[in-house]
Amino acid sequence: MLKTPGMENDEPLTLEFLQRCTRQNPMRPLSRHWLIQRFSLSPCNNYDERVLQRARDAFTLNNTTELREAAVMIALAERNGELQVLLTKRAMHLKHHPGQISFPGGKVERSDKDIVETAIREMEEEIGVTTTRDNLLGCLAPLPTVSGYLVTPVIAFVDADYEAVIDANEVDCLFEVPLAQFMRRNAIAKQPFLVRGKTYDIYAMTYQEHLIWGVTAQILHTLSQQLHLH
């Protein structure tokens, strides 16, 4: 279980704990061709209601009446027939979510034509990786977050030979994870935790030395569910 301010838990959600809870068996590589076919046939999947409830309760507590639009980019690079997901570790000096694993992304600016442009722009600003609408696969359902954002995950392919330019003001490092890692059965564990006396669920998983949890894990879990791999 995750220990953060305002939570009362007995066991912290650590790398060791999650590795005991999840199966580490490998899965066959997932290609761009496979994903395009699978995604086009998959109806949009909804997020876990027990996870969404925490956001709703936060809106009530903070008197949030209007959510700010934001986007994240699920960027996929294919190498040797296997898709890799680009993830970042947030800079440690950031006020919100320092050191957490996330997708490139941010809030919608007035100059953005739409949510897709937001995701493309934010990815280029944060890690220097570009893509175009021609490489767009689609979007997942918008996800409300406890911080008052309505986040739309945008999925797009990027050149496998990209040259990253990291913005150190926002990102500590960039790394890749095979998409198949997230699609393994029970790869993303759901754990209960307490916030102000109420029990909620959180999704989390590990990859090498990285702990992936919260909104990022919830999005990846929903994508896996949408692709009917569980």
PDB file of C-alpha atoms in Angstrom:
ATOM      1  CA  MET A   1       0.000   0.000   0.000  1.00  0.00           C
ATOM      2  CA  LEU A   2       1.209   3.502  -0.776  1.00  0.00           C
ATOM      3  CA  LYS A   3       2.151   5.841   2.043  1.00  0.00           C
ATOM      4  CA  THR A   4       1.708   9.498   1.243  1.00  0.00           C
ATOM      5  CA  PRO A   5       0.533  12.421   3.422  1.00  0.00           C
ATOM      6  CA  GLY A   6      -3.042  11.902   4.578  1.00  0.00           C
ATOM      7  CA  MET A   7      -2.985   8.102   4.149  1.00  0.00           C
ATOM      8  CA  GLU A   8      -3.090   5.575   6.957  1.00  0.00           C
ATOM      9  CA  ASN A   9      -1.555   2.284   5.798  1.00  0.00           C
ATOM     10  CA  ASP A  10       0.185  -0.666   7.398  1.00  0.00           C
ATOM     11  CA  GLU A  11       2.501  -1.680   4.532  1.00  0.00           C
ATOM     12  CA  PRO A  12       3.993   0.735   2.001  1.00  0.00           C
ATOM     13  CA  LEU A  13       3.601   0.082  -1.709  1.00  0.00           C
ATOM     14  CA  THR A  14       7.220  -0.755  -2.545  1.00  0.00           C
ATOM     15  CA  LEU A  15       8.999  -2.392  -5.461  1.00  0.00           C
ATOM     16  CA  GLU A  16       9.488  -5.536  -3.405  1.00  0.00           C
ATOM     17  CA  PHE A  17       5.828  -5.703  -2.379  1.00  0.00           C
ATOM     18  CA  LEU A  18       4.561  -5.369  -5.955  1.00  0.00           C
ATOM     19  CA  GLN A  19       7.026  -7.900  -7.272  1.00  0.00           C
ATOM     20  CA  ARG A  20       5.545 -10.406  -4.842  1.00  0.00           C
ATOM     21  CA  CYS A  21       2.028  -9.601  -6.041  1.00  0.00           C
ATOM     22  CA  THR A  22       2.525  -9.659  -9.818  1.00  0.00           C
ATOM     23  CA  ARG A  23       3.513 -12.361 -12.256  1.00  0.00           C
ATOM     24  CA  GLN A  24       6.752 -11.633 -14.087  1.00  0.00           C
ATOM     25  CA  ASN A  25       6.318 -14.154 -16.910  1.00  0.00           C
ATOM     26  CA  PRO A  26       7.115 -12.664 -20.345  1.00  0.00           C
ATOM     27  CA  MET A  27       4.525 -12.110 -23.056  1.00  0.00           C
ATOM     28  CA  ARG A  28       5.004 -12.270 -26.798  1.00  0.00           C
ATOM     29  CA  PRO A  29       6.137  -9.008 -28.430  1.00  0.00           C
ATOM     30  CA  LEU A  30       3.335  -6.703 -29.594  1.00  0.00           C
ATOM     31  CA  SER A  31       3.805  -5.049 -32.978  1.00  0.00           C
ATOM     32  CA  ARG A  32       2.419  -1.868 -34.531  1.00  0.00           C
ATOM     33  CA  HIS A  33       0.363  -3.922 -36.992  1.00  0.00           C
ATOM     34  CA  TRP A  34      -1.135  -5.974 -34.153  1.00  0.00           C
ATOM     35  CA  LEU A  35      -2.015  -2.891 -32.102  1.00  0.00           C
ATOM     36  CA  ILE A  36      -3.669  -1.059 -34.992  1.00  0.00           C
ATOM     37  CA  GLN A  37      -5.890  -4.057 -35.724  1.00  0.00           C
ATOM     38  CA  ARG A  38      -6.690  -4.704 -32.077  1.00  0.00           C
ATOM     39  CA  PHE A  39      -7.381  -1.080 -31.151  1.00  0.00           C
ATOM     40  CA  SER A  40      -9.663  -0.511 -34.148  1.00  0.00           C
ATOM     41  CA  LEU A  41     -11.869  -3.425 -33.057  1.00  0.00           C
ATOM     42  CA  SER A  42     -11.931  -2.571 -29.338  1.00  0.00           C
ATOM     43  CA  PRO A  43     -14.736  -0.473 -27.823  1.00  0.00           C
ATOM     44  CA  CYS A  44     -13.652   2.297 -25.463  1.00  0.00           C
ATOM     45  CA  ASN A  45     -13.161   0.997 -21.932  1.00  0.00           C
ATOM     46  CA  ASN A  46     -14.237   2.867 -18.793  1.00  0.00           C
ATOM     47  CA  TYR A  47     -12.007   3.494 -15.786  1.00  0.00           C
ATOM     48  CA  ASP A  48     -12.367   1.697 -12.469  1.00  0.00           C
ATOM     49  CA  GLU A  49     -15.208   3.251 -10.457  1.00  0.00           C
ATOM     50  CA  ARG A  50     -13.410   2.736  -7.132  1.00  0.00           C
ATOM     51  CA  VAL A  51     -10.465   4.683  -8.476  1.00  0.00           C
ATOM     52  CA  LEU A  52     -12.670   7.428  -9.894  1.00  0.00           C
ATOM     53  CA  GLN A  53     -14.418   7.818  -6.549  1.00  0.00           C
ATOM     54  CA  ARG A  54     -11.269   9.267  -4.989  1.00  0.00           C
ATOM     55  CA  ALA A  55     -11.268  12.034  -7.612  1.00  0.00           C
ATOM     56  CA  ARG A  56     -14.942  12.769  -7.006  1.00  0.00           C
ATOM     57  CA  ASP A  57     -14.394  13.000  -3.261  1.00  0.00           C
ATOM     58  CA  ALA A  58     -11.442  15.328  -3.840  1.00  0.00           C
ATOM     59  CA  PHE A  59     -13.626  17.578  -5.995  1.00  0.00           C
ATOM     60  CA  THR A  60     -16.152  17.811  -3.175  1.00  0.00           C
ATOM     61  CA  LEU A  61     -13.481  18.478  -0.549  1.00  0.00           C
ATOM     62  CA  ASN A  62     -11.794  21.175  -2.644  1.00  0.00           C
ATOM     63  CA  ASN A  63     -15.052  22.667  -4.000  1.00  0.00           C
ATOM     64  CA  THR A  64     -13.923  21.885  -7.545  1.00  0.00           C
ATOM     65  CA  THR A  65     -16.708  22.761  -9.971  1.00  0.00           C
ATOM     66  CA  GLU A  66     -14.849  22.799 -13.279  1.00  0.00           C
ATOM     67  CA  LEU A  67     -12.058  20.507 -14.449  1.00  0.00           C
ATOM     68  CA  ARG A  68      -9.099  21.825 -16.451  1.00  0.00           C
ATOM     69  CA  GLU A  69      -8.448  19.984 -19.707  1.00  0.00           C
ATOM     70  CA  ALA A  70      -5.115  18.240 -20.160  1.00  0.00           C
ATOM     71  CA  ALA A  71      -3.553  15.548 -22.333  1.00  0.00           C
ATOM     72  CA  VAL A  72      -0.834  12.935 -22.049  1.00  0.00           C
ATOM     73  CA  MET A  73       0.936  11.196 -24.888  1.00  0.00           C
ATOM     74  CA  ILE A  74       1.242   7.406 -24.965  1.00  0.00           C
ATOM     75  CA  ALA A  75       4.137   7.401 -27.418  1.00  0.00           C
ATOM     76  CA  LEU A  76       5.034   4.066 -29.037  1.00  0.00           C
ATOM     77  CA  ALA A  77       8.261   3.247 -30.866  1.00  0.00           C
ATOM     78  CA  GLU A  78       8.562  -0.056 -32.733  1.00  0.00           C
ATOM     79  CA  ARG A  79      11.882  -1.911 -32.840  1.00  0.00           C
ATOM     80  CA  ASN A  80      12.291  -5.382 -34.307  1.00  0.00           C
ATOM     81  CA  GLY A  81       8.525  -5.861 -34.363  1.00  0.00           C
ATOM     82  CA  GLU A  82       8.062  -4.901 -30.708  1.00  0.00           C
ATOM     83  CA  LEU A  83       6.405  -1.717 -29.442  1.00  0.00           C
ATOM     84  CA  GLN A  84       8.105   0.281 -26.697  1.00  0.00           C
ATOM     85  CA  VAL A  85       6.243   2.772 -24.491  1.00  0.00           C
ATOM     86  CA  LEU A  86       8.041   6.041 -23.719  1.00  0.00           C
ATOM     87  CA  LEU A  87       7.823   7.051 -20.055  1.00  0.00           C
ATOM     88  CA  THR A  88       9.429   9.828 -18.070  1.00  0.00           C
ATOM     89  CA  LYS A  89      10.504  10.280 -14.493  1.00  0.00           C
ATOM     90  CA  ARG A  90       9.408  13.698 -13.289  1.00  0.00           C
ATOM     91  CA  ALA A  91      12.043  16.074 -11.984  1.00  0.00           C
ATOM     92  CA  MET A  92      12.573  15.903  -8.224  1.00  0.00           C
ATOM     93  CA  HIS A  93      12.252  19.666  -7.709  1.00  0.00           C
ATOM     94  CA  LEU A  94       8.697  19.838  -9.072  1.00  0.00           C
ATOM     95  CA  LYS A  95       5.975  20.885  -6.627  1.00  0.00           C
ATOM     96  CA  HIS A  96       3.489  18.271  -7.825  1.00  0.00           C
ATOM     97  CA  HIS A  97       4.331  14.544  -8.126  1.00  0.00           C
ATOM     98  CA  PRO A  98       8.147  14.875  -8.001  1.00  0.00           C
ATOM     99  CA  GLY A  99      10.012  11.755  -9.068  1.00  0.00           C
ATOM    100  CA  GLN A 100       6.911   9.933 -10.230  1.00  0.00           C
ATOM    101  CA  ILE A 101       6.704   8.002 -13.495  1.00  0.00           C
ATOM    102  CA  SER A 102       4.435   9.614 -16.053  1.00  0.00           C
ATOM    103  CA  PHE A 103       3.648  10.118 -19.705  1.00  0.00           C
ATOM    104  CA  PRO A 104       4.708  13.355 -21.386  1.00  0.00           C
ATOM    105  CA  GLY A 105       1.792  15.746 -21.110  1.00  0.00           C
ATOM    106  CA  GLY A 106       0.241  18.848 -19.655  1.00  0.00           C
ATOM    107  CA  LYS A 107      -2.659  21.237 -19.687  1.00  0.00           C
ATOM    108  CA  VAL A 108      -4.410  22.529 -22.798  1.00  0.00           C
ATOM    109  CA  GLU A 109      -3.216  25.956 -23.938  1.00  0.00           C
ATOM    110  CA  ARG A 110      -5.387  28.480 -25.757  1.00  0.00           C
ATOM    111  CA  SER A 111      -3.193  28.177 -28.826  1.00  0.00           C
ATOM    112  CA  ASP A 112      -3.845  24.415 -29.117  1.00  0.00           C
ATOM    113  CA  LYS A 113      -6.309  23.477 -31.849  1.00  0.00           C
ATOM    114  CA  ASP A 114      -7.427  20.375 -29.970  1.00  0.00           C
ATOM    115  CA  ILE A 115      -6.389  17.764 -27.401  1.00  0.00           C
ATOM    116  CA  VAL A 116      -4.175  15.947 -29.913  1.00  0.00           C
ATOM    117  CA  GLU A 117      -2.139  19.088 -30.534  1.00  0.00           C
ATOM    118  CA  THR A 118      -1.739  19.490 -26.773  1.00  0.00           C
ATOM    119  CA  ALA A 119      -0.270  16.008 -26.421  1.00  0.00           C
ATOM    120  CA  ILE A 120       2.075  16.436 -29.402  1.00  0.00           C
ATOM    121  CA  ARG A 121       3.253  19.847 -28.186  1.00  0.00           C
ATOM    122  CA  GLU A 122       3.837  18.722 -24.612  1.00  0.00           C
ATOM    123  CA  MET A 123       5.839  15.680 -25.712  1.00  0.00           C
ATOM    124  CA  GLU A 124       8.110  17.820 -27.866  1.00  0.00           C
ATOM    125  CA  GLU A 125       8.568  20.384 -25.088  1.00  0.00           C
ATOM    126  CA  GLU A 126       9.385  17.806 -22.411  1.00  0.00           C
ATOM    127  CA  ILE A 127      11.518  15.236 -24.234  1.00  0.00           C
ATOM    128  CA  GLY A 128      12.135  16.646 -27.717  1.00  0.00           C
ATOM    129  CA  VAL A 129      10.338  13.778 -29.465  1.00  0.00           C
ATOM    130  CA  THR A 130       7.958  14.666 -32.293  1.00  0.00           C
ATOM    131  CA  THR A 131       5.170  12.988 -34.192  1.00  0.00           C
ATOM    132  CA  THR A 132       2.360  13.957 -36.561  1.00  0.00           C
ATOM    133  CA  ARG A 133      -1.347  13.326 -36.843  1.00  0.00           C
ATOM    134  CA  ASP A 134      -0.602  10.749 -39.531  1.00  0.00           C
ATOM    135  CA  ASN A 135       0.892   8.586 -36.752  1.00  0.00           C
ATOM    136  CA  LEU A 136      -2.105   8.951 -34.454  1.00  0.00           C
ATOM    137  CA  LEU A 137      -3.743   5.699 -33.312  1.00  0.00           C
ATOM    138  CA  GLY A 138      -6.525   7.207 -31.216  1.00  0.00           C
ATOM    139  CA  CYS A 139      -7.486   8.337 -27.730  1.00  0.00           C
ATOM    140  CA  LEU A 140      -8.668   6.726 -24.533  1.00  0.00           C
ATOM    141  CA  ALA A 141     -11.547   8.086 -22.485  1.00  0.00           C
ATOM    142  CA  PRO A 142     -10.771  11.273 -20.494  1.00  0.00           C
ATOM    143  CA  LEU A 143      -9.735  10.560 -16.893  1.00  0.00           C
ATOM    144  CA  PRO A 144     -10.575  12.962 -14.024  1.00  0.00           C
ATOM    145  CA  THR A 145      -7.765  13.336 -11.489  1.00  0.00           C
ATOM    146  CA  VAL A 146      -7.654  14.419  -7.849  1.00  0.00           C
ATOM    147  CA  SER A 147      -5.707  17.533  -8.872  1.00  0.00           C
ATOM    148  CA  GLY A 148      -8.701  18.832 -10.821  1.00  0.00           C
ATOM    149  CA  TYR A 149      -7.707  17.917 -14.379  1.00  0.00           C
ATOM    150  CA  LEU A 150      -9.592  15.995 -17.036  1.00  0.00           C
ATOM    151  CA  VAL A 151      -6.784  14.115 -18.762  1.00  0.00           C
ATOM    152  CA  THR A 152      -7.186  12.626 -22.239  1.00  0.00           C
ATOM    153  CA  PRO A 153      -4.602   9.951 -23.151  1.00  0.00           C
ATOM    154  CA  VAL A 154      -3.557  10.278 -26.814  1.00  0.00           C
ATOM    155  CA  ILE A 155      -1.868   7.288 -28.476  1.00  0.00           C
ATOM    156  CA  ALA A 156       0.593   7.845 -31.323  1.00  0.00           C
ATOM    157  CA  PHE A 157       3.582   6.177 -32.938  1.00  0.00           C
ATOM    158  CA  VAL A 158       6.997   7.861 -32.981  1.00  0.00           C
ATOM    159  CA  ASP A 159      10.164   7.206 -34.985  1.00  0.00           C
ATOM    160  CA  ALA A 160      12.223   4.485 -33.348  1.00  0.00           C
ATOM    161  CA  ASP A 161      15.354   6.521 -34.094  1.00  0.00           C
ATOM    162  CA  TYR A 162      14.177   9.591 -32.201  1.00  0.00           C
ATOM    163  CA  GLU A 163      16.796  11.772 -30.522  1.00  0.00           C
ATOM    164  CA  ALA A 164      15.503  12.880 -27.129  1.00  0.00           C
ATOM    165  CA  VAL A 165      16.163  16.373 -25.808  1.00  0.00           C
ATOM    166  CA  ILE A 166      15.197  16.361 -22.142  1.00  0.00           C
ATOM    167  CA  ASP A 167      13.820  19.496 -20.477  1.00  0.00           C
ATOM    168  CA  ALA A 168      15.533  19.238 -17.080  1.00  0.00           C
ATOM    169  CA  ASN A 169      13.018  21.680 -15.608  1.00  0.00           C
ATOM    170  CA  GLU A 170      10.317  19.034 -15.951  1.00  0.00           C
ATOM    171  CA  VAL A 171      11.932  15.653 -16.589  1.00  0.00           C
ATOM    172  CA  ASP A 172      14.644  13.738 -14.756  1.00  0.00           C
ATOM    173  CA  CYS A 173      14.984  10.958 -17.336  1.00  0.00           C
ATOM    174  CA  LEU A 174      13.303   9.163 -20.223  1.00  0.00           C
ATOM    175  CA  PHE A 175      13.080   5.397 -20.515  1.00  0.00           C
ATOM    176  CA  GLU A 176      11.206   2.754 -22.498  1.00  0.00           C
ATOM    177  CA  VAL A 177       9.135  -0.244 -21.469  1.00  0.00           C
ATOM    178  CA  PRO A 178       7.924  -2.958 -23.878  1.00  0.00           C
ATOM    179  CA  LEU A 179       4.165  -2.568 -24.306  1.00  0.00           C
ATOM    180  CA  ALA A 180       3.793  -6.289 -23.670  1.00  0.00           C
ATOM    181  CA  GLN A 181       5.031  -5.789 -20.100  1.00  0.00           C
ATOM    182  CA  PHE A 182       1.872  -3.873 -19.247  1.00  0.00           C
ATOM    183  CA  MET A 183      -0.365  -6.408 -20.952  1.00  0.00           C
ATOM    184  CA  ARG A 184       0.661  -9.428 -18.898  1.00  0.00           C
ATOM    185  CA  ARG A 185      -2.080 -10.889 -16.722  1.00  0.00           C
ATOM    186  CA  ASN A 186      -1.896  -9.352 -13.242  1.00  0.00           C
ATOM    187  CA  ALA A 187       1.019  -7.143 -14.288  1.00  0.00           C
ATOM    188  CA  ILE A 188      -0.714  -4.091 -12.818  1.00  0.00           C
ATOM    189  CA  ALA A 189      -1.828  -4.760  -9.251  1.00  0.00           C
ATOM    190  CA  LYS A 190      -4.741  -3.047  -7.525  1.00  0.00           C
ATOM    191  CA  GLN A 191      -4.187  -2.235  -3.863  1.00  0.00           C
ATOM    192  CA  PRO A 192      -6.475  -0.600  -1.270  1.00  0.00           C
ATOM    193  CA  PHE A 193      -5.357   2.375   0.791  1.00  0.00           C
ATOM    194  CA  LEU A 194      -6.937   4.806   3.228  1.00  0.00           C
ATOM    195  CA  VAL A 195      -7.354   8.547   2.758  1.00  0.00           C
ATOM    196  CA  ARG A 196      -9.063  10.480   5.550  1.00  0.00           C
ATOM    197  CA  GLY A 197     -10.757   7.338   6.808  1.00  0.00           C
ATOM    198  CA  LYS A 198     -12.035   6.173   3.403  1.00  0.00           C
ATOM    199  CA  THR A 199     -10.740   3.154   1.465  1.00  0.00           C
ATOM    200  CA  TYR A 200      -9.800   3.634  -2.176  1.00  0.00           C
ATOM    201  CA  ASP A 201      -7.976   1.571  -4.774  1.00  0.00           C
ATOM    202  CA  ILE A 202      -4.769   2.392  -6.573  1.00  0.00           C
ATOM    203  CA  TYR A 203      -3.100   0.639  -9.520  1.00  0.00           C
ATOM    204  CA  ALA A 204       0.655   0.054  -9.551  1.00  0.00           C
ATOM    205  CA  MET A 205       3.363  -2.105 -11.104  1.00  0.00           C
ATOM    206  CA  THR A 206       7.129  -2.324 -11.297  1.00  0.00           C
ATOM    207  CA  TYR A 207       9.557  -2.365 -14.197  1.00  0.00           C
ATOM    208  CA  GLN A 208      13.212  -2.772 -13.352  1.00  0.00           C
ATOM    209  CA  GLU A 209      13.909  -0.132 -10.694  1.00  0.00           C
ATOM    210  CA  HIS A 210      10.816   1.925 -11.531  1.00  0.00           C
ATOM    211  CA  LEU A 211       7.562   2.035  -9.570  1.00  0.00           C
ATOM    212  CA  ILE A 212       4.683   2.986 -11.888  1.00  0.00           C
ATOM    213  CA  TRP A 213       1.494   3.923 -10.065  1.00  0.00           C
ATOM    214  CA  GLY A 214      -1.419   6.341  -9.879  1.00  0.00           C
ATOM    215  CA  VAL A 215      -2.811   7.957 -13.020  1.00  0.00           C
ATOM    216  CA  THR A 216      -0.121   6.453 -15.269  1.00  0.00           C
ATOM    217  CA  ALA A 217      -0.823   2.907 -14.091  1.00  0.00           C
ATOM    218  CA  GLN A 218      -4.577   3.477 -14.273  1.00  0.00           C
ATOM    219  CA  ILE A 219      -4.295   4.568 -17.916  1.00  0.00           C
ATOM    220  CA  LEU A 220      -2.117   1.582 -18.805  1.00  0.00           C
ATOM    221  CA  HIS A 221      -4.493  -0.789 -17.031  1.00  0.00           C
ATOM    222  CA  THR A 222      -7.464   0.639 -18.912  1.00  0.00           C
ATOM    223  CA  LEU A 223      -5.623   0.301 -22.230  1.00  0.00           C
ATOM    224  CA  SER A 224      -4.881  -3.330 -21.417  1.00  0.00           C
ATOM    225  CA  GLN A 225      -8.517  -3.955 -20.546  1.00  0.00           C
ATOM    226  CA  GLN A 226      -9.672  -2.244 -23.739  1.00  0.00           C
ATOM    227  CA  LEU A 227      -7.468  -4.532 -25.803  1.00  0.00           C
ATOM    228  CA  HIS A 228      -9.138  -7.560 -24.142  1.00  0.00           C
ATOM    229  CA  LEU A 229      -5.890  -9.100 -23.029  1.00  0.00           C
ATOM    230  CA  HIS A 230      -7.091  -9.844 -19.478  1.00  0.00           C
TER     231      HIS A 230
END
